[in-house]
Coordinates of C-alpha atoms and ligand atoms in Angstrom, one line a residue:
Chain A
X5 CA 0.1 0.0 0.0
X6 CA 1.4 3.3 -0.7
X7 CA 2.2 5.7 2.0
X8 CA 0.6 9.0 1.9
X9 CA 3.0 11.9 2.4
X10 CA 2.2 15.4 0.8
X11 CA 1.9 18.2 3.3
X12 CA -1.3 20.2 2.7
X13 CA 1.2 23.2 1.8
X14 CA 2.2 21.5 -1.6
X15 CA -1.4 21.2 -2.7
X16 CA -2.5 23.8 -4.9
X17 CA -5.2 24.5 -7.5
X18 CA -3.0 23.8 -10.4
X19 CA -2.1 20.4 -8.9
X20 CA -5.4 19.1 -7.4
X21 CA -7.6 17.0 -9.6
X22 CA -10.7 19.0 -8.8
X23 CA -8.8 22.2 -8.9
X24 CA -7.8 21.7 -12.4
X25 CA -11.5 20.6 -13.2
X26 CA -12.6 23.8 -12.0
X27 CA -10.1 25.8 -14.1
X28 CA -11.4 23.7 -17.2
X29 CA -15.1 24.7 -16.3
X30 CA -14.6 28.3 -15.6
X31 CA -12.3 28.8 -18.8
X32 CA -14.8 26.8 -20.6
X33 CA -17.8 28.8 -19.6
X34 CA -16.0 32.1 -20.6
X35 CA -15.1 30.4 -24.1
X36 CA -18.8 29.5 -24.3
X37 CA -20.0 32.9 -23.4
X38 CA -17.6 34.2 -26.2
X39 CA -19.1 31.7 -28.6
X40 CA -22.4 33.1 -27.9
X41 CA -21.5 36.9 -28.2
X42 CA -19.6 36.0 -31.5
X43 CA -22.7 34.3 -32.9
X44 CA -24.8 37.3 -32.1
X45 CA -22.2 39.6 -33.8
X46 CA -22.1 37.2 -36.8
X47 CA -25.7 37.4 -37.2
X48 CA -25.5 41.1 -38.3
X49 CA -24.7 39.4 -41.8
X50 CA -28.3 38.6 -42.1
X51 CA -28.9 42.3 -42.2
X52 CA -26.9 42.8 -45.2
X53 CA -23.5 44.3 -46.1
X54 CA -24.1 47.6 -44.2
X55 CA -24.7 45.9 -41.0
X56 CA -21.9 43.7 -40.7
X57 CA -19.6 46.2 -42.0
X58 CA -20.8 48.6 -39.4
X59 CA -20.6 45.9 -36.9
X60 CA -16.8 45.3 -37.7
X61 CA -16.1 49.1 -38.0
X62 CA -17.3 49.4 -34.3
X63 CA -15.2 46.6 -33.0
X64 CA -12.4 48.2 -34.9
X65 CA -12.8 51.6 -33.4
X66 CA -12.3 50.0 -29.9
X67 CA -8.6 50.3 -30.9
X68 CA -6.3 48.8 -28.0
X69 CA -9.3 47.2 -26.3
X70 CA -9.6 44.7 -29.0
X71 CA -6.0 43.6 -28.4
X72 CA -6.6 43.5 -24.8
X73 CA -9.5 41.1 -25.6
X74 CA -7.6 39.0 -28.1
X75 CA -4.8 38.5 -25.5
X76 CA -7.5 37.5 -22.7
X77 CA -9.1 35.0 -25.1
X78 CA -5.6 33.6 -26.1
X79 CA -5.0 33.2 -22.5
X80 CA -8.3 31.3 -21.8
X81 CA -7.8 29.3 -24.7
X82 CA -4.1 28.3 -23.9
X83 CA -5.3 27.2 -20.1
X84 CA -8.3 25.4 -21.4
X85 CA -6.3 23.4 -23.9
X86 CA -3.1 22.9 -21.7
X87 CA -4.9 21.5 -18.7
X88 CA -7.3 19.6 -21.1
X89 CA -4.5 17.7 -22.6
X90 CA -2.7 17.2 -19.2
X91 CA -5.8 15.7 -17.6
X92 CA -6.5 13.4 -20.6
X93 CA -3.0 12.1 -20.5
X94 CA -3.3 11.6 -16.8
X95 CA -6.6 9.8 -17.4
X96 CA -5.2 7.5 -19.9
X97 CA -2.2 6.6 -17.6
X98 CA -4.7 5.7 -14.8
X99 CA -6.2 2.9 -17.0
X100 CA -3.1 1.5 -18.8
X101 CA -5.0 -1.8 -19.6
X102 CA -8.5 -2.0 -20.5
X103 CA -11.1 -4.9 -20.1
X104 CA -11.7 -6.9 -23.4
X105 CA -15.3 -6.2 -23.1
X106 CA -16.5 -2.6 -22.2
X107 CA -20.1 -1.5 -22.1
X108 CA -20.8 2.1 -21.1
X109 CA -24.2 2.6 -19.4
X110 CA -24.8 6.2 -19.3
X111 CA -21.9 8.4 -20.8
X112 CA -22.4 9.4 -24.5
X113 CA -20.3 10.0 -27.6
X114 CA -19.7 13.6 -26.9
X115 CA -18.5 13.1 -23.4
X116 CA -16.1 10.4 -24.5
X117 CA -14.7 12.5 -27.4
X118 CA -13.9 15.8 -25.6
X119 CA -10.2 15.5 -26.4
X120 CA -10.8 14.9 -30.1
X121 CA -13.4 17.5 -30.5
X122 CA -11.3 19.9 -28.5
X123 CA -8.1 19.3 -30.9
X124 CA -10.2 19.5 -33.9
X125 CA -11.7 22.7 -32.6
X126 CA -8.2 24.1 -32.1
X127 CA -7.1 23.3 -35.7
X128 CA -10.6 25.0 -36.8
X129 CA -9.8 28.1 -34.7
X130 CA -6.3 28.3 -36.2
X131 CA -7.7 28.0 -39.7
X132 CA -10.6 30.6 -39.1
X133 CA -8.2 33.1 -37.7
X134 CA -6.1 32.8 -40.7
X135 CA -9.0 33.0 -43.1
X136 CA -10.7 36.1 -41.3
X137 CA -8.6 37.7 -38.8
X138 CA -5.1 37.4 -40.1
X139 CA -6.5 37.4 -43.7
X140 CA -3.7 35.4 -45.3
X141 CA -3.3 36.6 -49.0
X142 CA -4.9 33.9 -51.2
X143 CA -7.3 32.2 -48.5
X144 CA -10.0 34.8 -49.3
X145 CA -11.1 37.9 -51.1
X146 CA -9.8 40.9 -49.1
X147 CA -11.0 44.4 -50.5
X148 CA -9.4 47.1 -48.6
X149 CA -11.7 50.2 -47.9
X150 CA -9.5 53.4 -47.8
X151 CA -12.3 55.3 -45.9
X152 CA -12.5 52.9 -42.9
X153 CA -8.8 51.5 -43.2
X154 CA -10.5 48.0 -43.1
X155 CA -11.3 45.0 -45.1
X156 CA -14.7 44.8 -46.5
X157 CA -16.0 42.2 -43.9
X158 CA -19.1 41.4 -45.9
X159 CA -17.2 40.7 -49.3
X160 CA -14.6 38.7 -47.4
X161 CA -17.4 36.5 -45.8
X162 CA -19.8 36.3 -48.6
X163 CA -17.1 35.3 -51.1
X164 CA -15.5 32.9 -48.8
X165 CA -18.9 31.0 -48.3
X166 CA -19.6 30.6 -51.9
X167 CA -17.1 27.9 -52.1
X168 CA -18.4 24.5 -51.2
X169 CA -15.0 23.3 -49.6
X170 CA -15.0 26.3 -47.2
X171 CA -18.4 26.0 -46.2
X172 CA -17.7 22.2 -45.6
X173 CA -15.0 22.9 -43.3
X174 CA -17.0 25.4 -41.4
X175 CA -20.0 23.1 -41.0
X176 CA -17.6 20.3 -39.8
X177 CA -16.0 22.6 -37.4
X178 CA -19.4 23.6 -35.9
X179 CA -20.5 20.0 -35.5
X180 CA -17.5 19.4 -33.2
X181 CA -18.1 22.7 -31.6
X182 CA -21.7 21.5 -30.8
X183 CA -20.5 18.0 -29.6
X184 CA -17.8 19.8 -27.5
X185 CA -20.5 22.2 -25.9
X186 CA -23.2 19.6 -25.5
X187 CA -21.0 17.9 -22.9
X188 CA -19.4 21.0 -21.6
X189 CA -22.2 22.9 -20.8
X190 CA -23.8 20.6 -18.3
X191 CA -20.2 19.6 -17.0
X192 CA -19.9 23.3 -15.8
X193 CA -22.7 23.0 -13.3
X194 CA -21.7 19.6 -11.9
X195 CA -18.1 20.8 -11.6
X196 CA -18.8 23.9 -9.7
X197 CA -21.4 22.1 -7.8
X198 CA -24.2 24.3 -9.0
X199 CA -26.6 21.5 -9.3
X200 CA -28.3 18.5 -7.3
X201 CA -29.8 15.2 -8.2
X202 CA -32.8 16.8 -9.7
X203 CA -31.5 19.3 -11.8
X204 CA -28.7 17.4 -13.0
X205 CA -31.0 15.6 -16.0
X206 CA -32.3 19.1 -16.6
X207 CA -28.9 20.7 -17.2
X208 CA -28.1 17.7 -19.4
X209 CA -30.9 18.2 -21.6
X210 CA -30.3 22.0 -21.7
X211 CA -26.7 21.2 -22.6
X212 CA -27.8 19.3 -25.6
X213 CA -30.2 21.8 -26.8
X214 CA -27.5 24.6 -26.3
X215 CA -25.3 22.5 -28.6
X216 CA -27.8 22.2 -31.3
X217 CA -28.7 25.9 -31.2
X218 CA -25.1 26.9 -31.4
X219 CA -24.7 24.4 -34.5
X220 CA -27.6 25.7 -36.5
X221 CA -27.0 29.2 -35.5
X222 CA -23.5 29.2 -36.7
X223 CA -23.9 27.0 -39.8
X224 CA -26.9 28.9 -40.9
X225 CA -24.3 31.9 -42.3
X226 CA -22.5 29.7 -44.7
X227 CA -25.3 27.9 -45.6
X228 CA -27.6 30.6 -46.3
X229 CA -24.8 32.5 -48.2
X230 CA -24.0 29.5 -50.5
X231 CA -27.7 28.9 -51.3
X232 CA -27.8 32.6 -52.1
X233 CA -30.4 33.8 -49.6
X234 CA -28.1 36.3 -48.1
X235 CA -27.1 39.0 -50.5
Chain B
X26 CA -29.0 -24.0 -18.8
X27 CA -25.6 -24.1 -20.5
X28 CA -23.3 -21.2 -20.7
X29 CA -19.7 -20.4 -22.1
X30 CA -17.7 -18.5 -19.8
X31 CA -14.6 -16.3 -20.8
X32 CA -12.7 -15.8 -17.6
X33 CA -9.7 -13.5 -17.2
X34 CA -6.8 -15.7 -15.8
X35 CA -3.7 -13.9 -14.6
X36 CA -1.0 -15.3 -12.2
X37 CA 0.2 -12.4 -10.6
X38 CA 0.3 -8.3 -11.1
X39 CA 3.2 -8.5 -13.7
X40 CA 2.4 -11.6 -15.5
X41 CA 0.6 -11.6 -18.7
X42 CA -3.1 -12.1 -18.6
X43 CA -5.5 -13.7 -20.9
X44 CA -9.3 -14.8 -21.4
X45 CA -9.9 -18.6 -21.0
X46 CA -12.9 -20.4 -22.1
X47 CA -15.0 -22.7 -19.7
X48 CA -18.1 -24.6 -20.3
X49 CA -20.8 -24.4 -17.6
X50 CA -23.1 -27.2 -18.5
X51 CA -25.7 -27.2 -15.7
X52 CA -26.2 -23.7 -14.4
X53 CA -29.6 -23.4 -12.3
X54 CA -31.3 -20.1 -12.7
X55 CA -31.7 -20.0 -9.0
X56 CA -27.9 -19.9 -8.4
X57 CA -26.1 -16.7 -7.7
X58 CA -23.2 -15.7 -9.9
X59 CA -20.7 -16.6 -7.5
X60 CA -22.3 -20.0 -6.8
X61 CA -22.0 -20.6 -10.6
X62 CA -18.4 -19.8 -10.3
X63 CA -17.9 -22.1 -7.2
X64 CA -19.3 -25.1 -9.3
X65 CA -16.9 -24.3 -12.0
X66 CA -14.1 -24.3 -9.4
X67 CA -15.2 -27.6 -7.9
X68 CA -14.8 -29.1 -11.4
X69 CA -11.4 -27.5 -11.7
X70 CA -10.3 -28.8 -8.3
X71 CA -11.2 -32.3 -9.2
X72 CA -9.4 -32.1 -12.4
X73 CA -6.3 -31.1 -10.4
X74 CA -6.3 -27.5 -12.3
X75 CA -5.8 -24.2 -10.8
X76 CA -9.0 -22.5 -9.6
X77 CA -10.4 -19.3 -10.8
X78 CA -9.5 -16.7 -7.9
X79 CA -12.2 -14.3 -7.0
X80 CA -12.9 -11.9 -4.1
X81 CA -16.1 -12.4 -2.1
X82 CA -17.1 -12.3 1.7
X83 CA -20.6 -11.6 2.8
X84 CA -22.3 -12.9 -0.3
X85 CA -25.3 -10.7 0.5
X86 CA -24.5 -7.5 -1.1
X87 CA -23.1 -5.5 2.1
X88 CA -19.4 -6.1 2.4
X89 CA -18.2 -4.8 -1.1
X90 CA -15.7 -7.6 -1.5
X91 CA -17.1 -9.1 -4.8
X92 CA -15.8 -7.3 -7.7
X93 CA -16.2 -8.8 -11.3
X94 CA -16.6 -6.9 -14.5
X95 CA -19.4 -9.0 -16.3
X96 CA -20.0 -8.6 -19.9
X97 CA -18.2 -5.3 -19.9
X98 CA -19.9 -3.8 -16.8
X99 CA -18.8 -4.1 -13.1
X100 CA -21.2 -6.0 -11.1
X101 CA -22.9 -6.9 -14.5
X102 CA -25.2 -3.9 -14.9
X103 CA -28.2 -4.8 -12.9
X104 CA -29.6 -1.9 -11.1
X105 CA -28.2 -1.6 -7.6
X106 CA -26.7 -5.2 -7.7
X107 CA -23.5 -6.6 -6.5
X108 CA -22.1 -9.7 -8.3
X109 CA -22.8 -11.8 -5.3
X110 CA -26.6 -10.8 -5.6
X111 CA -26.7 -11.1 -9.3
X112 CA -28.8 -14.3 -10.2
X113 CA -28.4 -16.6 -13.1
X114 CA -32.0 -16.3 -14.1
X115 CA -30.9 -13.0 -15.9
X116 CA -28.9 -15.0 -18.3
X117 CA -30.0 -17.2 -21.2
X118 CA -29.5 -20.6 -22.2
X119 CA -26.3 -20.5 -24.6
X120 CA -25.0 -17.1 -23.5
X121 CA -21.3 -16.3 -23.8
X122 CA -20.3 -14.5 -20.5
X123 CA -17.2 -12.3 -20.1
X124 CA -15.9 -12.2 -16.7
X125 CA -13.0 -9.9 -16.0
X126 CA -11.3 -8.0 -13.1
X127 CA -11.6 -4.3 -12.3
X128 CA -8.8 -2.7 -14.4
X129 CA -7.1 0.4 -13.1
X130 CA -3.5 1.5 -12.7
X131 CA -4.4 1.9 -8.8
X132 CA -5.8 -1.6 -8.5
X133 CA -3.1 -4.0 -9.5
X134 CA -4.2 -7.6 -10.2
X135 CA -3.4 -10.0 -7.5
X136 CA -4.6 -13.2 -9.3
X137 CA -7.1 -13.9 -11.9
X138 CA -10.4 -11.8 -10.9
X139 CA -8.7 -10.4 -7.6
X140 CA -7.4 -7.0 -7.4
X141 CA -5.7 -4.9 -4.7
X142 CA -8.0 -2.2 -3.6
X143 CA -5.8 -0.9 -1.0
X144 CA -5.9 2.4 -2.8
X145 CA -9.3 3.1 -1.3
X146 CA -8.1 2.5 2.0
X147 CA -5.2 5.0 1.6
X148 CA -7.7 7.8 0.5
X149 CA -9.8 6.9 3.7
X150 CA -6.6 7.1 5.6
X151 CA -5.7 10.5 4.3
X152 CA -8.9 12.0 5.7
X153 CA -12.0 10.1 5.7
X154 CA -12.5 10.1 9.4
X155 CA -13.0 12.6 12.1
X156 CA -10.3 13.3 14.9
X157 CA -12.0 15.9 17.1
X158 CA -12.5 15.0 20.6
X159 CA -16.1 14.6 21.5
X160 CA -15.7 13.5 24.9
X161 CA -17.5 10.7 26.8
X162 CA -20.5 8.7 25.3
X163 CA -23.0 11.4 24.7
X164 CA -26.9 11.0 25.1
X165 CA -28.2 9.7 21.9
X166 CA -30.0 12.8 21.0
X167 CA -27.7 15.3 22.6
X168 CA -26.6 16.4 19.1
X169 CA -29.4 17.6 17.0
X170 CA -29.3 16.6 13.3
X171 CA -32.1 17.4 11.1
X172 CA -33.7 14.4 9.2
X173 CA -32.7 15.5 5.7
X174 CA -29.3 15.9 6.8
X175 CA -29.3 12.3 8.4
X176 CA -30.7 11.1 5.4
X177 CA -28.3 12.8 3.2
X178 CA -25.2 11.5 5.3
X179 CA -26.7 8.0 5.2
X180 CA -27.2 7.9 1.4
X181 CA -23.4 8.9 0.9
X182 CA -22.6 6.2 3.6
X183 CA -24.2 3.5 1.6
X184 CA -21.1 3.2 -0.4
X185 CA -19.5 -0.3 0.3
X186 CA -16.1 0.5 -1.0
X187 CA -16.1 -2.1 -3.9
X188 CA -14.4 0.1 -6.3
X189 CA -17.0 -0.4 -9.1
X190 CA -17.0 3.4 -9.7
X191 CA -13.3 3.3 -10.5
X192 CA -13.6 0.1 -12.6
X193 CA -16.6 1.8 -14.6
X194 CA -15.0 5.1 -15.1
X195 CA -13.2 5.9 -18.5
X196 CA -10.7 7.8 -16.5
X197 CA -10.5 5.4 -13.5
X198 CA -11.4 8.2 -11.3
X199 CA -12.3 7.6 -7.6
X200 CA -14.5 10.8 -7.5
X201 CA -17.6 8.8 -6.6
X202 CA -15.9 7.0 -3.7
X203 CA -14.2 10.3 -2.6
X204 CA -17.1 12.4 -3.0
X205 CA -19.4 10.0 -0.9
X206 CA -17.1 10.1 2.2
X207 CA -16.4 13.9 2.0
X208 CA -20.2 14.6 1.6
X209 CA -21.2 12.3 4.5
X210 CA -18.8 13.9 6.7
X211 CA -19.1 17.4 5.6
X212 CA -22.7 17.8 6.5
X213 CA -22.5 16.1 9.9
X214 CA -21.3 18.4 12.9
X215 CA -18.6 16.0 13.9
X216 CA -17.2 15.9 10.4
X217 CA -17.7 19.7 9.6
X218 CA -14.6 20.7 11.7
X219 CA -12.1 19.0 9.6
X220 CA -14.0 19.3 6.2
X221 CA -11.4 21.7 4.6
X222 CA -8.3 19.6 5.4
X223 CA -10.3 16.4 4.7
X224 CA -11.2 17.3 1.1
X225 CA -7.7 18.4 0.2
X226 CA -5.9 15.4 1.6
X227 CA -8.2 12.8 0.2
X228 CA -8.0 14.2 -3.4
X229 CA -4.2 14.6 -3.1
X230 CA -4.2 10.8 -2.0
X231 CA -6.1 9.9 -5.2
X232 CA -3.8 11.8 -7.3
X233 CA -0.8 10.3 -5.7
X234 CA -2.3 6.8 -6.2
X235 CA -2.6 7.3 -9.7
X236 CA -6.3 7.4 -9.9
X237 CA -7.9 9.5 -12.9
X238 CA -9.7 12.8 -12.9
X239 CA -13.5 13.0 -13.1
X240 CA -14.7 14.3 -16.5
X241 CA -18.4 13.8 -15.5
X242 CA -19.3 10.6 -17.5
X243 CA -21.6 9.5 -14.6
X244 CA -20.7 5.8 -15.3
X245 CA -19.9 5.5 -11.5
X246 CA -23.4 6.0 -10.6
X247 CA -24.8 3.8 -13.1
X248 CA -22.7 0.9 -12.1
X249 CA -22.7 1.5 -8.4
X250 CA -24.4 -1.4 -6.6
X251 CA -25.7 1.0 -4.0
X252 CA -26.9 3.6 -6.2
X253 CA -24.7 6.3 -4.7
X254 CA -25.6 9.6 -6.5
X255 CA -23.0 11.7 -8.5
X256 CA -24.7 14.7 -6.4
X257 CA -21.9 13.7 -4.0
X258 CA -19.3 14.4 -6.5
X259 CA -20.9 18.0 -7.0
X260 CA -20.7 18.3 -3.1
X261 CA -17.2 17.3 -3.1
X262 CA -16.5 20.0 -5.7
X263 CA -18.4 22.5 -3.5
X264 CA -16.4 21.3 -0.5
X265 CA -13.3 22.0 -2.5
X266 CA -14.0 25.4 -3.5
X267 CA -15.1 26.1 -0.1
X268 CA -11.7 25.1 1.3
X269 CA -10.0 27.0 -1.5
X270 CA -11.8 30.1 -0.6
Ligands
FES309 S1 -19.5 -10.5 -1.5 FE1 -20.1 -9.0 0.1 S2 -21.0 -7.6 -1.3 FE2 -20.7 -9.1 -2.5

């Protein structure tokens, strides 16, 4: 039997199993909040070129605040990913040999593939940033507007989503996002202990609905554009 | 009825294990799962072969010794049923049954289906007790504890320490076991005193023992023979946050 030796002083939130779980939950919920706000911002595209360009200009006019926000997002993302990978590695090390027969009774596909959906999302975010934020020449149509000192966002988005392959990439990316969030949302409540035995199934159901809403919210943009319903 | 059993055989912790096939030609539906294995072992004894080692003690679902993964589920997946209380009537003639041990890094295999669950004792030793002096034997009702609180603590105390939560967890996490003890003691006046130290020390013990981290699969509750609820893990998390602040 192992002899237990750690002193309380060595135990920190960054080491503790539950501590890191809470870090995952808190960074996760902030990222989810961003996903919601980003979707609301994006939906200005449905009101035409004027609306989304005005929204983009408004964000642009915030100046250095944009960079503060971007750095904060980068920090949240990095923490969520690093701890996510670390915990996953520890978890697979805790079960070096698996049973020949394994039958799961309650967990689901989304919960069992968090690391996969998470890493796919990381790749997707890199692609998405290169496409719409960094605006790598050749990846899209970037028309510079002299008056606003900005790229015409509507043209950039609308031309991008006229290509089947690009639309496909975005749809697949959003399916992984929906999977990730459908487990993550309810997990947040359990991890922070904000639920009880009666509300747990309810949060589980809301979580799935949340995933679906985010999925359809986001994919409606490329789909409506490629089918010519947004002009 | 006739069954074909595929049983995990392994001579020791560092030996190579494998599934071996046994015929169970005359299984009575009234037998318990362990009685069925006793029959197989009796035949093995008469044949001069090595019997299948498995853990058991009370055979009435209260001690937590029996521990077998049956067809991929710890305790066989019958609601609130230990292996010893699982009866053969739930199987059908001709079934192939897979019998395997708990598998986790923290539970090394001793032999065949027997694993060393000392890790759970170590977690309890790290803080699953109260050490405050309470004086002489007090009058039965001197310490008023409300009925809902008493019931809550009793629900948590239903854990028999079998380790099915670890065995069923995709991450081999012992959070249900740990959470049940933390929650049981945290709500009672005797346990509240050391709640902060307890949660930290018990979690740290789990980490040092190589048990995994909970990612909210809730498989533990589904396979728990006592139906211990994952609300106790949420309570553990709350207790951790309280200790942190
Ligand atoms: S042998 Fe005691 S609980 Fe099964």
